[in-house]
Amino acid sequence: MDRRNLLLAAAASPLAALAAGSADADDSPAPTRTVLESALGFGFGGGYAWKGTGVPRDVEHGGKVILRADRDTTYCCGYTFAVFVEAARRLGRLKGVDADALRAAQRVWYGATGDGDETERQCALAVEAAGGSAVKWKDARPGDFAQIWRRTRKPSGHSVVFLAWAYERKERIGITYLSSQKSTDGIGFRTEFFAGSGVQGGTVDPKRVYLGTLG
């Protein structure tokens, strides 16, 4: 059994506690709408810096601080993890989940475990392991989470809340999302285009876009 299946199936895995917590969750309102409401609740801007935890405010659970916010700055996986925790809490997905399980989810979310698949898929895999599911491109909805990678001289990734695909005529050429990045000085909307789409400056690798949903 590979590591991903172990995360999803093994009762001993801390992440399994998150998946188990989803069994008794109240799935109304729709999870994707709750994710969007949670994402928008953090506001916009606020400064960007690739340092510290990247979360827009302290992430707490069970009376313990999971991540302490850095003053005046965020970055992508910190922002999206804070959105995930807020949405999961509102949906009842954190009932019975202890702080250690949430910390384990955070390490996968940030790609900090050293495992190849976790480092590649990050938030998309963490959402799946926490009782959500992987999403095919054709089924993507606003409020899903996505991990994208760029074809640049020094390859870079980005953790985002998916909003829509960008199209030219009927061809999918990019992705519109909400995240924290330098170009928006913190939290904001952005569209990036696929490498090979014909759009100048398009660098997103269409073979390395991974989606996951709490729905």
PDB file of N, CA and C in Angstrom, residues 72-113:
ATOM      1  N   ASP A  72       1.512  41.489   9.307  1.00  0.00           N
ATOM      2  CA  ASP A  72       1.404  42.247   8.049  1.00  0.00           C
ATOM      3  C   ASP A  72       1.790  41.493   6.782  1.00  0.00           C
ATOM      4  N   THR A  73       2.035  40.205   6.835  1.00  0.00           N
ATOM      5  CA  THR A  73       2.370  39.478   5.613  1.00  0.00           C
ATOM      6  C   THR A  73       1.727  38.094   5.591  1.00  0.00           C
ATOM      7  N   THR A  74       1.491  37.604   4.363  1.00  0.00           N
ATOM      8  CA  THR A  74       1.053  36.230   4.156  1.00  0.00           C
ATOM      9  C   THR A  74       1.776  35.667   2.941  1.00  0.00           C
ATOM     10  N   TYR A  75       1.650  34.360   2.745  1.00  0.00           N
ATOM     11  CA  TYR A  75       2.022  33.759   1.463  1.00  0.00           C
ATOM     12  C   TYR A  75       1.043  32.626   1.174  1.00  0.00           C
ATOM     13  N   CYS A  76       1.188  31.998   0.014  1.00  0.00           N
ATOM     14  CA  CYS A  76       0.126  31.172  -0.542  1.00  0.00           C
ATOM     15  C   CYS A  76      -0.354  30.032   0.343  1.00  0.00           C
ATOM     16  N   CYS A  77       0.527  29.110   0.725  1.00  0.00           N
ATOM     17  CA  CYS A  77       0.038  27.946   1.464  1.00  0.00           C
ATOM     18  C   CYS A  77      -0.403  28.307   2.877  1.00  0.00           C
ATOM     19  N   GLY A  78       0.147  29.382   3.444  1.00  0.00           N
ATOM     20  CA  GLY A  78      -0.338  29.837   4.739  1.00  0.00           C
ATOM     21  C   GLY A  78      -1.772  30.343   4.643  1.00  0.00           C
ATOM     22  N   TYR A  79      -2.023  31.135   3.614  1.00  0.00           N
ATOM     23  CA  TYR A  79      -3.377  31.660   3.409  1.00  0.00           C
ATOM     24  C   TYR A  79      -4.364  30.536   3.137  1.00  0.00           C
ATOM     25  N   THR A  80      -4.037  29.642   2.204  1.00  0.00           N
ATOM     26  CA  THR A  80      -5.004  28.597   1.858  1.00  0.00           C
ATOM     27  C   THR A  80      -5.213  27.615   3.000  1.00  0.00           C
ATOM     28  N   PHE A  81      -4.177  27.363   3.804  1.00  0.00           N
ATOM     29  CA  PHE A  81      -4.371  26.486   4.963  1.00  0.00           C
ATOM     30  C   PHE A  81      -5.310  27.137   5.976  1.00  0.00           C
ATOM     31  N   ALA A  82      -5.159  28.437   6.196  1.00  0.00           N
ATOM     32  CA  ALA A  82      -6.059  29.142   7.106  1.00  0.00           C
ATOM     33  C   ALA A  82      -7.497  29.090   6.588  1.00  0.00           C
ATOM     34  N   VAL A  83      -7.672  29.212   5.276  1.00  0.00           N
ATOM     35  CA  VAL A  83      -8.999  29.101   4.669  1.00  0.00           C
ATOM     36  C   VAL A  83      -9.557  27.694   4.903  1.00  0.00           C
ATOM     37  N   PHE A  84      -8.730  26.687   4.677  1.00  0.00           N
ATOM     38  CA  PHE A  84      -9.151  25.303   4.883  1.00  0.00           C
ATOM     39  C   PHE A  84      -9.620  25.068   6.319  1.00  0.00           C
ATOM     40  N   VAL A  85      -8.840  25.511   7.287  1.00  0.00           N
ATOM     41  CA  VAL A  85      -9.197  25.295   8.698  1.00  0.00           C
ATOM     42  C   VAL A  85     -10.495  26.006   9.038  1.00  0.00           C
ATOM     43  N   GLU A  86     -10.640  27.248   8.586  1.00  0.00           N
ATOM     44  CA  GLU A  86     -11.869  28.002   8.863  1.00  0.00           C
ATOM     45  C   GLU A  86     -13.075  27.316   8.234  1.00  0.00           C
ATOM     46  N   ALA A  87     -12.954  26.897   6.983  1.00  0.00           N
ATOM     47  CA  ALA A  87     -14.076  26.237   6.315  1.00  0.00           C
ATOM     48  C   ALA A  87     -14.389  24.893   6.961  1.00  0.00           C
ATOM     49  N   ALA A  88     -13.350  24.121   7.276  1.00  0.00           N
ATOM     50  CA  ALA A  88     -13.552  22.818   7.906  1.00  0.00           C
ATOM     51  C   ALA A  88     -14.239  22.965   9.258  1.00  0.00           C
ATOM     52  N   ARG A  89     -13.869  23.995  10.000  1.00  0.00           N
ATOM     53  CA  ARG A  89     -14.514  24.243  11.292  1.00  0.00           C
ATOM     54  C   ARG A  89     -15.990  24.574  11.099  1.00  0.00           C
ATOM     55  N   ARG A  90     -16.285  25.438  10.141  1.00  0.00           N
ATOM     56  CA  ARG A  90     -17.682  25.825   9.896  1.00  0.00           C
ATOM     57  C   ARG A  90     -18.528  24.655   9.420  1.00  0.00           C
ATOM     58  N   LEU A  91     -17.889  23.718   8.749  1.00  0.00           N
ATOM     59  CA  LEU A  91     -18.599  22.547   8.231  1.00  0.00           C
ATOM     60  C   LEU A  91     -18.667  21.397   9.232  1.00  0.00           C
ATOM     61  N   GLY A  92     -18.075  21.584  10.398  1.00  0.00           N
ATOM     62  CA  GLY A  92     -18.085  20.532  11.398  1.00  0.00           C
ATOM     63  C   GLY A  92     -17.072  19.442  11.152  1.00  0.00           C
ATOM     64  N   ARG A  93     -16.099  19.700  10.269  1.00  0.00           N
ATOM     65  CA  ARG A  93     -15.125  18.672   9.915  1.00  0.00           C
ATOM     66  C   ARG A  93     -14.027  18.501  10.976  1.00  0.00           C
ATOM     67  N   LEU A  94     -13.951  19.398  11.954  1.00  0.00           N
ATOM     68  CA  LEU A  94     -12.880  19.318  12.939  1.00  0.00           C
ATOM     69  C   LEU A  94     -13.341  18.725  14.269  1.00  0.00           C
ATOM     70  N   LYS A  95     -14.578  18.273  14.324  1.00  0.00           N
ATOM     71  CA  LYS A  95     -15.067  17.643  15.549  1.00  0.00           C
ATOM     72  C   LYS A  95     -14.283  16.366  15.819  1.00  0.00           C
ATOM     73  N   GLY A  96     -13.751  16.251  17.018  1.00  0.00           N
ATOM     74  CA  GLY A  96     -12.995  15.057  17.373  1.00  0.00           C
ATOM     75  C   GLY A  96     -11.584  15.024  16.833  1.00  0.00           C
ATOM     76  N   VAL A  97     -11.158  16.088  16.177  1.00  0.00           N
ATOM     77  CA  VAL A  97      -9.803  16.164  15.621  1.00  0.00           C
ATOM     78  C   VAL A  97      -8.901  16.891  16.612  1.00  0.00           C
ATOM     79  N   ASP A  98      -7.765  16.291  16.943  1.00  0.00           N
ATOM     80  CA  ASP A  98      -6.883  16.954  17.903  1.00  0.00           C
ATOM     81  C   ASP A  98      -5.849  17.826  17.182  1.00  0.00           C
ATOM     82  N   ALA A  99      -5.115  18.588  17.965  1.00  0.00           N
ATOM     83  CA  ALA A  99      -4.154  19.543  17.407  1.00  0.00           C
ATOM     84  C   ALA A  99      -3.049  18.838  16.630  1.00  0.00           C
ATOM     85  N   ASP A 100      -2.623  17.662  17.082  1.00  0.00           N
ATOM     86  CA  ASP A 100      -1.558  16.947  16.381  1.00  0.00           C
ATOM     87  C   ASP A 100      -1.993  16.536  14.976  1.00  0.00           C
ATOM     88  N   ALA A 101      -3.258  16.118  14.836  1.00  0.00           N
ATOM     89  CA  ALA A 101      -3.762  15.746  13.513  1.00  0.00           C
ATOM     90  C   ALA A 101      -3.764  16.945  12.580  1.00  0.00           C
ATOM     91  N   LEU A 102      -4.140  18.106  13.113  1.00  0.00           N
ATOM     92  CA  LEU A 102      -4.173  19.303  12.277  1.00  0.00           C
ATOM     93  C   LEU A 102      -2.757  19.745  11.911  1.00  0.00           C
ATOM     94  N   ARG A 103      -1.822  19.587  12.823  1.00  0.00           N
ATOM     95  CA  ARG A 103      -0.427  19.910  12.507  1.00  0.00           C
ATOM     96  C   ARG A 103       0.113  18.981  11.415  1.00  0.00           C
ATOM     97  N   ALA A 104      -0.276  17.704  11.468  1.00  0.00           N
ATOM     98  CA  ALA A 104       0.150  16.763  10.425  1.00  0.00           C
ATOM     99  C   ALA A 104      -0.411  17.173   9.071  1.00  0.00           C
ATOM    100  N   ALA A 105      -1.683  17.595   9.048  1.00  0.00           N
ATOM    101  CA  ALA A 105      -2.292  18.071   7.812  1.00  0.00           C
ATOM    102  C   ALA A 105      -1.559  19.303   7.290  1.00  0.00           C
ATOM    103  N   GLN A 106      -1.158  20.176   8.203  1.00  0.00           N
ATOM    104  CA  GLN A 106      -0.449  21.396   7.807  1.00  0.00           C
ATOM    105  C   GLN A 106       0.878  21.077   7.139  1.00  0.00           C
ATOM    106  N   ARG A 107       1.586  20.078   7.605  1.00  0.00           N
ATOM    107  CA  ARG A 107       2.877  19.722   7.009  1.00  0.00           C
ATOM    108  C   ARG A 107       2.697  19.193   5.586  1.00  0.00           C
ATOM    109  N   VAL A 108       1.642  18.409   5.370  1.00  0.00           N
ATOM    110  CA  VAL A 108       1.349  17.960   4.005  1.00  0.00           C
ATOM    111  C   VAL A 108       0.966  19.150   3.147  1.00  0.00           C
ATOM    112  N   TRP A 109       0.126  20.039   3.688  1.00  0.00           N
ATOM    113  CA  TRP A 109      -0.346  21.224   2.960  1.00  0.00           C
ATOM    114  C   TRP A 109       0.821  22.076   2.472  1.00  0.00           C
ATOM    115  N   TYR A 110       1.853  22.192   3.292  1.00  0.00           N
ATOM    116  CA  TYR A 110       3.013  23.016   2.955  1.00  0.00           C
ATOM    117  C   TYR A 110       4.063  22.239   2.156  1.00  0.00           C
ATOM    118  N   GLY A 111       3.830  20.946   1.907  1.00  0.00           N
ATOM    119  CA  GLY A 111       4.826  20.135   1.210  1.00  0.00           C
ATOM    120  C   GLY A 111       6.095  19.967   2.005  1.00  0.00           C
ATOM    121  N   ALA A 112       5.943  19.853   3.342  1.00  0.00           N
ATOM    122  CA  ALA A 112       7.105  19.872   4.224  1.00  0.00           C
ATOM    123  C   ALA A 112       7.472  18.503   4.786  1.00  0.00           C
ATOM    124  N   THR A 113       6.897  17.430   4.255  1.00  0.00           N
ATOM    125  CA  THR A 113       7.140  16.109   4.822  1.00  0.00           C
ATOM    126  C   THR A 113       8.315  15.385   4.175  1.00  0.00           C
TER     127      THR A 113
END
